[in-house]
Amino acid sequence: MAVDRSWSPAYLQKQKEAIWWLLERGLTPEEIRVLHWGCVDDADKMFIFRTKVTFLKADLKTWQIERSEYEKTFKIPLRHTECEWFFLKSKIPCPWMFTRERPKTWRREGSKESLYSLAAVEKICSETPSIDPCKCLESDSINLLTKMDKFANIEVSKLNITKMKTKELESKT
């Protein structure tokens, strides 16, 4: 008889919510797929994520582009968040965070086959409830990997154009 290695629907829902939460923080589906439990610091209740940051600097006089890379560490607090239970209390004895089923073995290489495929993670990310990027930027303690502008340049431009049109009409009459 086959062993049932499937997760409960409640645990799978918690996994989806954790994936959506990480997506809101600026991680890509490729990075989310291969996250491991070593990224969670239990003592400080922080999610620690290391990524390579690439800077491209263009010198307009010589028309050369300089490229520099370094590894940056991002710390995302887990205290009092909606995913605190998943990251701090639901650890399974498997090195990977997001698996579609219980792994056959708890070793890193052997349990890699139970990871979600990249297409499955992208599908889960596409089902995300509406993400408001401005809501994420309100908290100063979170460093996003990608930031949206908070400025209303378009509205200001429209206002300036309408003012100019009214001034032109007043000067003609």
Short mmCIF file of N, CA, C and O in Angstrom, two decimals, residues 67-158:
data_model
loop_
_atom_site.label_atom_id
_atom_site.label_comp_id
_atom_site.label_asym_id
_atom_site.label_seq_id
_atom_site.Cartn_x
_atom_site.Cartn_y
_atom_site.Cartn_z
N ARG A 67 30.67 47.63 -14.27
CA ARG A 67 29.73 46.75 -13.59
C ARG A 67 30.34 46.33 -12.26
O ARG A 67 31.49 45.90 -12.21
N SER A 68 29.56 46.44 -11.20
CA SER A 68 30.03 45.98 -9.90
C SER A 68 28.92 45.18 -9.22
O SER A 68 27.75 45.51 -9.33
N GLU A 69 29.32 44.11 -8.56
CA GLU A 69 28.37 43.24 -7.87
C GLU A 69 28.82 43.05 -6.43
O GLU A 69 30.01 43.01 -6.16
N TYR A 70 27.85 42.95 -5.56
CA TYR A 70 28.14 42.57 -4.18
C TYR A 70 26.92 41.88 -3.60
O TYR A 70 25.83 41.99 -4.13
N GLU A 71 27.14 41.16 -2.54
CA GLU A 71 26.05 40.43 -1.90
C GLU A 71 25.48 41.27 -0.77
O GLU A 71 26.21 41.75 0.09
N LYS A 72 24.18 41.47 -0.79
CA LYS A 72 23.51 42.28 0.22
C LYS A 72 22.56 41.41 1.02
O LYS A 72 21.91 40.53 0.48
N THR A 73 22.48 41.68 2.30
CA THR A 73 21.60 40.93 3.19
C THR A 73 20.39 41.80 3.52
O THR A 73 20.55 42.94 3.96
N PHE A 74 19.21 41.24 3.30
CA PHE A 74 17.97 41.92 3.66
C PHE A 74 17.37 41.20 4.86
O PHE A 74 17.32 39.97 4.89
N LYS A 75 16.91 41.95 5.83
CA LYS A 75 16.27 41.37 7.00
C LYS A 75 14.83 41.85 7.04
O LYS A 75 14.56 43.04 7.06
N ILE A 76 13.91 40.89 7.05
CA ILE A 76 12.49 41.20 7.07
C ILE A 76 11.94 40.71 8.41
O ILE A 76 12.05 39.52 8.71
N PRO A 77 11.37 41.59 9.23
CA PRO A 77 10.85 41.14 10.53
C PRO A 77 9.61 40.26 10.36
O PRO A 77 8.76 40.53 9.52
N LEU A 78 9.53 39.21 11.17
CA LEU A 78 8.40 38.29 11.12
C LEU A 78 7.45 38.48 12.29
O LEU A 78 6.35 37.93 12.28
N ARG A 79 7.84 39.25 13.27
CA ARG A 79 7.03 39.45 14.46
C ARG A 79 5.72 40.17 14.11
O ARG A 79 5.73 41.17 13.41
N HIS A 80 4.62 39.63 14.55
CA HIS A 80 3.28 40.21 14.37
C HIS A 80 2.90 40.35 12.89
O HIS A 80 2.25 41.31 12.50
N THR A 81 3.31 39.42 12.07
CA THR A 81 2.88 39.41 10.67
C THR A 81 1.91 38.25 10.49
O THR A 81 1.79 37.37 11.34
N GLU A 82 1.23 38.25 9.36
CA GLU A 82 0.25 37.20 9.10
C GLU A 82 0.91 35.85 8.82
O GLU A 82 0.27 34.82 8.90
N CYS A 83 2.20 35.83 8.52
CA CYS A 83 2.90 34.58 8.21
C CYS A 83 3.84 34.14 9.33
O CYS A 83 4.69 33.28 9.11
N GLU A 84 3.71 34.71 10.50
CA GLU A 84 4.59 34.36 11.61
C GLU A 84 4.48 32.88 11.96
O GLU A 84 5.47 32.21 12.21
N TRP A 85 3.27 32.34 11.98
CA TRP A 85 3.08 30.93 12.33
C TRP A 85 3.81 30.03 11.35
O TRP A 85 4.49 29.08 11.74
N PHE A 86 3.68 30.31 10.05
CA PHE A 86 4.30 29.44 9.05
C PHE A 86 5.82 29.43 9.18
O PHE A 86 6.45 28.38 9.18
N PHE A 87 6.44 30.60 9.32
CA PHE A 87 7.89 30.67 9.32
C PHE A 87 8.51 30.26 10.64
O PHE A 87 9.64 29.79 10.67
N LEU A 88 7.81 30.45 11.75
CA LEU A 88 8.43 30.17 13.05
C LEU A 88 7.95 28.89 13.71
O LEU A 88 8.67 28.29 14.49
N LYS A 89 6.74 28.46 13.44
CA LYS A 89 6.19 27.32 14.17
C LYS A 89 5.99 26.07 13.33
O LYS A 89 5.89 24.98 13.85
N SER A 90 5.89 26.20 12.03
CA SER A 90 5.52 25.04 11.20
C SER A 90 6.72 24.38 10.54
O SER A 90 6.56 23.71 9.54
N LYS A 91 7.90 24.58 11.07
CA LYS A 91 9.09 23.99 10.44
C LYS A 91 8.99 22.48 10.39
O LYS A 91 8.64 21.84 11.37
N ILE A 92 9.27 21.96 9.24
CA ILE A 92 9.28 20.51 9.06
C ILE A 92 10.74 20.08 8.97
O ILE A 92 11.61 20.89 8.63
N PRO A 93 11.05 18.84 9.26
CA PRO A 93 12.46 18.41 9.19
C PRO A 93 12.93 18.19 7.75
O PRO A 93 13.44 17.15 7.40
N CYS A 94 12.71 19.17 6.92
CA CYS A 94 13.13 19.15 5.53
C CYS A 94 13.83 20.48 5.29
O CYS A 94 13.42 21.51 5.82
N PRO A 95 14.90 20.51 4.52
CA PRO A 95 15.62 21.77 4.34
C PRO A 95 14.85 22.83 3.53
O PRO A 95 15.12 24.01 3.67
N TRP A 96 13.88 22.43 2.74
CA TRP A 96 13.19 23.37 1.85
C TRP A 96 11.89 23.87 2.50
O TRP A 96 11.22 23.14 3.19
N MET A 97 11.52 25.10 2.23
CA MET A 97 10.30 25.67 2.80
C MET A 97 9.04 25.23 2.07
O MET A 97 8.06 24.87 2.69
N PHE A 98 9.06 25.29 0.76
CA PHE A 98 7.85 25.09 -0.03
C PHE A 98 7.96 23.79 -0.83
O PHE A 98 8.62 23.74 -1.86
N THR A 99 7.31 22.76 -0.32
CA THR A 99 7.28 21.47 -1.00
C THR A 99 5.84 21.09 -1.29
O THR A 99 4.94 21.43 -0.54
N ARG A 100 5.63 20.39 -2.39
CA ARG A 100 4.27 20.01 -2.77
C ARG A 100 3.78 18.81 -1.99
O ARG A 100 2.59 18.53 -1.93
N GLU A 101 4.71 18.03 -1.38
CA GLU A 101 4.37 16.84 -0.60
C GLU A 101 5.48 16.60 0.41
O GLU A 101 6.54 17.22 0.34
N ARG A 102 5.24 15.68 1.34
CA ARG A 102 6.29 15.30 2.29
C ARG A 102 7.40 14.58 1.52
O ARG A 102 7.13 13.65 0.77
N PRO A 103 8.64 15.00 1.71
CA PRO A 103 9.74 14.34 0.97
C PRO A 103 9.94 12.90 1.41
O PRO A 103 9.63 12.52 2.54
N LYS A 104 10.48 12.10 0.50
CA LYS A 104 10.78 10.70 0.81
C LYS A 104 11.94 10.61 1.80
O LYS A 104 12.00 9.73 2.62
N THR A 105 12.89 11.52 1.67
CA THR A 105 14.05 11.56 2.55
C THR A 105 14.25 13.00 3.04
O THR A 105 13.78 13.94 2.41
N TRP A 106 14.92 13.14 4.16
CA TRP A 106 15.12 14.48 4.73
C TRP A 106 16.46 15.07 4.31
O TRP A 106 16.81 16.15 4.75
N ARG A 107 17.19 14.39 3.48
CA ARG A 107 18.45 14.93 3.00
C ARG A 107 18.19 15.96 1.92
O ARG A 107 17.22 15.89 1.18
N ARG A 108 19.10 16.91 1.82
CA ARG A 108 18.92 18.04 0.91
C ARG A 108 18.76 17.61 -0.55
O ARG A 108 17.86 18.07 -1.24
N GLU A 109 19.62 16.76 -1.03
CA GLU A 109 19.56 16.36 -2.44
C GLU A 109 18.35 15.48 -2.72
O GLU A 109 17.71 15.61 -3.76
N GLY A 110 18.05 14.57 -1.81
CA GLY A 110 16.93 13.66 -2.02
C GLY A 110 15.58 14.33 -1.91
O GLY A 110 14.62 13.95 -2.58
N SER A 111 15.49 15.38 -1.07
CA SER A 111 14.20 16.05 -0.89
C SER A 111 13.96 17.12 -1.93
O SER A 111 12.88 17.70 -1.99
N LYS A 112 14.96 17.39 -2.76
CA LYS A 112 14.81 18.43 -3.79
C LYS A 112 13.74 18.07 -4.82
O LYS A 112 13.11 18.94 -5.41
N GLU A 113 13.49 16.77 -5.00
CA GLU A 113 12.48 16.35 -5.98
C GLU A 113 11.06 16.68 -5.53
O GLU A 113 10.14 16.70 -6.34
N SER A 114 10.85 16.94 -4.25
CA SER A 114 9.51 17.28 -3.78
C SER A 114 9.22 18.78 -3.82
O SER A 114 8.14 19.20 -3.44
N LEU A 115 10.18 19.58 -4.28
CA LEU A 115 9.94 21.02 -4.44
C LEU A 115 8.90 21.28 -5.52
O LEU A 115 8.74 20.48 -6.45
N TYR A 116 8.22 22.40 -5.40
CA TYR A 116 7.34 22.84 -6.48
C TYR A 116 8.18 23.14 -7.70
O TYR A 116 9.32 23.60 -7.60
N SER A 117 7.61 22.94 -8.87
CA SER A 117 8.30 23.36 -10.10
C SER A 117 8.19 24.88 -10.21
O SER A 117 7.35 25.51 -9.57
N LEU A 118 9.05 25.46 -11.03
CA LEU A 118 9.02 26.91 -11.21
C LEU A 118 7.69 27.37 -11.79
O LEU A 118 7.15 28.39 -11.40
N ALA A 119 7.12 26.58 -12.69
CA ALA A 119 5.82 26.91 -13.28
C ALA A 119 4.72 26.91 -12.22
O ALA A 119 3.84 27.77 -12.24
N ALA A 120 4.79 25.97 -11.27
CA ALA A 120 3.78 25.92 -10.20
C ALA A 120 3.91 27.12 -9.28
O ALA A 120 2.90 27.71 -8.87
N VAL A 121 5.13 27.53 -8.97
CA VAL A 121 5.32 28.71 -8.11
C VAL A 121 4.85 29.96 -8.83
O VAL A 121 4.20 30.83 -8.24
N GLU A 122 5.14 30.07 -10.12
CA GLU A 122 4.66 31.23 -10.90
C GLU A 122 3.14 31.26 -10.96
O GLU A 122 2.53 32.33 -10.92
N LYS A 123 2.51 30.09 -11.05
CA LYS A 123 1.04 30.03 -11.06
C LYS A 123 0.48 30.49 -9.72
O LYS A 123 -0.50 31.24 -9.66
N ILE A 124 1.10 30.06 -8.61
CA ILE A 124 0.66 30.50 -7.29
C ILE A 124 0.84 32.01 -7.14
O ILE A 124 -0.01 32.70 -6.61
N CYS A 125 1.95 32.52 -7.67
CA CYS A 125 2.21 33.97 -7.59
C CYS A 125 1.22 34.76 -8.43
O CYS A 125 0.85 35.87 -8.08
N SER A 126 0.76 34.17 -9.54
CA SER A 126 -0.20 34.88 -10.38
C SER A 126 -1.59 34.92 -9.76
O SER A 126 -2.40 35.77 -10.11
N GLU A 127 -1.87 33.99 -8.84
CA GLU A 127 -3.15 33.98 -8.14
C GLU A 127 -3.19 34.92 -6.95
O GLU A 127 -4.14 34.91 -6.18
N THR A 128 -2.16 35.73 -6.80
CA THR A 128 -2.03 36.60 -5.64
C THR A 128 -3.20 37.54 -5.53
O THR A 128 -3.61 38.15 -6.52
N PRO A 129 -3.75 37.70 -4.32
CA PRO A 129 -4.73 38.76 -4.13
C PRO A 129 -4.06 40.10 -4.41
O PRO A 129 -2.84 40.19 -4.36
N SER A 130 -4.83 41.10 -4.70
CA SER A 130 -4.27 42.38 -5.15
C SER A 130 -3.19 42.88 -4.19
O SER A 130 -3.40 43.00 -3.00
N ILE A 131 -2.01 43.14 -4.77
CA ILE A 131 -0.88 43.66 -4.01
C ILE A 131 -0.86 45.17 -4.19
O ILE A 131 -0.88 45.68 -5.29
N ASP A 132 -0.83 45.89 -3.08
CA ASP A 132 -0.73 47.33 -3.11
C ASP A 132 0.71 47.70 -2.77
O ASP A 132 1.11 47.64 -1.60
N PRO A 133 1.55 48.09 -3.77
CA PRO A 133 2.94 48.37 -3.47
C PRO A 133 3.13 49.56 -2.55
O PRO A 133 4.08 49.62 -1.80
N CYS A 134 2.21 50.51 -2.56
CA CYS A 134 2.33 51.67 -1.67
C CYS A 134 2.11 51.26 -0.22
O CYS A 134 2.68 51.86 0.69
N LYS A 135 1.27 50.24 0.01
CA LYS A 135 1.04 49.76 1.37
C LYS A 135 2.32 49.18 1.96
O LYS A 135 2.63 49.37 3.12
N CYS A 136 3.10 48.50 1.12
CA CYS A 136 4.35 47.91 1.58
C CYS A 136 5.39 48.99 1.90
O CYS A 136 6.22 48.80 2.76
N LEU A 137 5.34 50.12 1.18
CA LEU A 137 6.34 51.15 1.39
C LEU A 137 6.08 51.99 2.62
O LEU A 137 6.94 52.75 3.04
N GLU A 138 4.88 51.89 3.22
CA GLU A 138 4.58 52.70 4.39
C GLU A 138 5.43 52.31 5.59
O GLU A 138 5.76 53.13 6.41
N SER A 139 5.81 51.06 5.67
CA SER A 139 6.62 50.60 6.78
C SER A 139 8.09 50.87 6.49
O SER A 139 8.62 50.41 5.49
N ASP A 140 8.75 51.65 7.34
CA ASP A 140 10.16 51.98 7.12
C ASP A 140 11.09 50.85 7.52
O ASP A 140 12.26 50.86 7.18
N SER A 141 10.59 49.86 8.25
CA SER A 141 11.46 48.78 8.70
C SER A 141 11.66 47.72 7.62
O SER A 141 12.47 46.83 7.78
N ILE A 142 10.95 47.83 6.50
CA ILE A 142 11.05 46.83 5.44
C ILE A 142 11.83 47.43 4.28
O ILE A 142 11.51 48.51 3.79
N ASN A 143 12.86 46.73 3.84
CA ASN A 143 13.60 47.13 2.66
C ASN A 143 13.14 46.27 1.50
O ASN A 143 13.40 45.08 1.47
N LEU A 144 12.44 46.86 0.57
CA LEU A 144 12.00 46.11 -0.60
C LEU A 144 13.11 46.03 -1.61
O LEU A 144 13.96 46.90 -1.71
N LEU A 145 13.11 44.95 -2.38
CA LEU A 145 14.08 44.82 -3.45
C LEU A 145 13.71 45.68 -4.64
O LEU A 145 14.56 46.15 -5.36
N THR A 146 12.42 45.89 -4.85
CA THR A 146 11.95 46.78 -5.90
C THR A 146 10.99 47.78 -5.27
O THR A 146 10.10 47.40 -4.53
N LYS A 147 11.18 49.05 -5.56
CA LYS A 147 10.34 50.08 -4.96
C LYS A 147 9.57 50.82 -6.06
O LYS A 147 10.10 51.10 -7.12
N MET A 148 8.34 51.14 -5.74
CA MET A 148 7.52 51.91 -6.66
C MET A 148 7.59 53.38 -6.25
O MET A 148 7.70 53.69 -5.07
N ASP A 149 7.51 54.26 -7.24
CA ASP A 149 7.52 55.68 -6.92
C ASP A 149 6.24 56.08 -6.21
O ASP A 149 5.16 55.59 -6.53
N LYS A 150 6.37 57.00 -5.25
CA LYS A 150 5.21 57.47 -4.51
C LYS A 150 4.69 58.80 -5.06
O LYS A 150 3.78 59.36 -4.51
N PHE A 151 5.30 59.31 -6.10
CA PHE A 151 4.98 60.65 -6.54
C PHE A 151 3.91 60.65 -7.62
O PHE A 151 3.78 59.70 -8.36
N ALA A 152 3.20 61.74 -7.69
CA ALA A 152 2.11 61.87 -8.67
C ALA A 152 2.54 62.84 -9.75
O ALA A 152 1.99 63.92 -9.90
N ASN A 153 3.56 62.50 -10.52
CA ASN A 153 4.07 63.38 -11.57
C ASN A 153 3.04 63.60 -12.67
O ASN A 153 2.96 64.68 -13.24
N ILE A 154 2.25 62.61 -12.97
CA ILE A 154 1.27 62.74 -14.04
C ILE A 154 0.21 63.76 -13.66
O ILE A 154 -0.15 64.62 -14.46
N GLU A 155 -0.29 63.68 -12.44
CA GLU A 155 -1.31 64.63 -12.00
C GLU A 155 -0.78 66.06 -11.99
O GLU A 155 -1.46 66.99 -12.38
N VAL A 156 0.46 66.23 -11.54
CA VAL A 156 1.06 67.57 -11.51
C VAL A 156 1.21 68.09 -12.93
O VAL A 156 0.93 69.27 -13.21
N SER A 157 1.62 67.23 -13.85
CA SER A 157 1.77 67.65 -15.24
C SER A 157 0.44 68.06 -15.84
O SER A 157 0.34 69.06 -16.55
N LYS A 158 -0.62 67.30 -15.58
CA LYS A 158 -1.94 67.65 -16.09
C LYS A 158 -2.39 69.00 -15.55
O LYS A 158 -2.95 69.83 -16.27
#
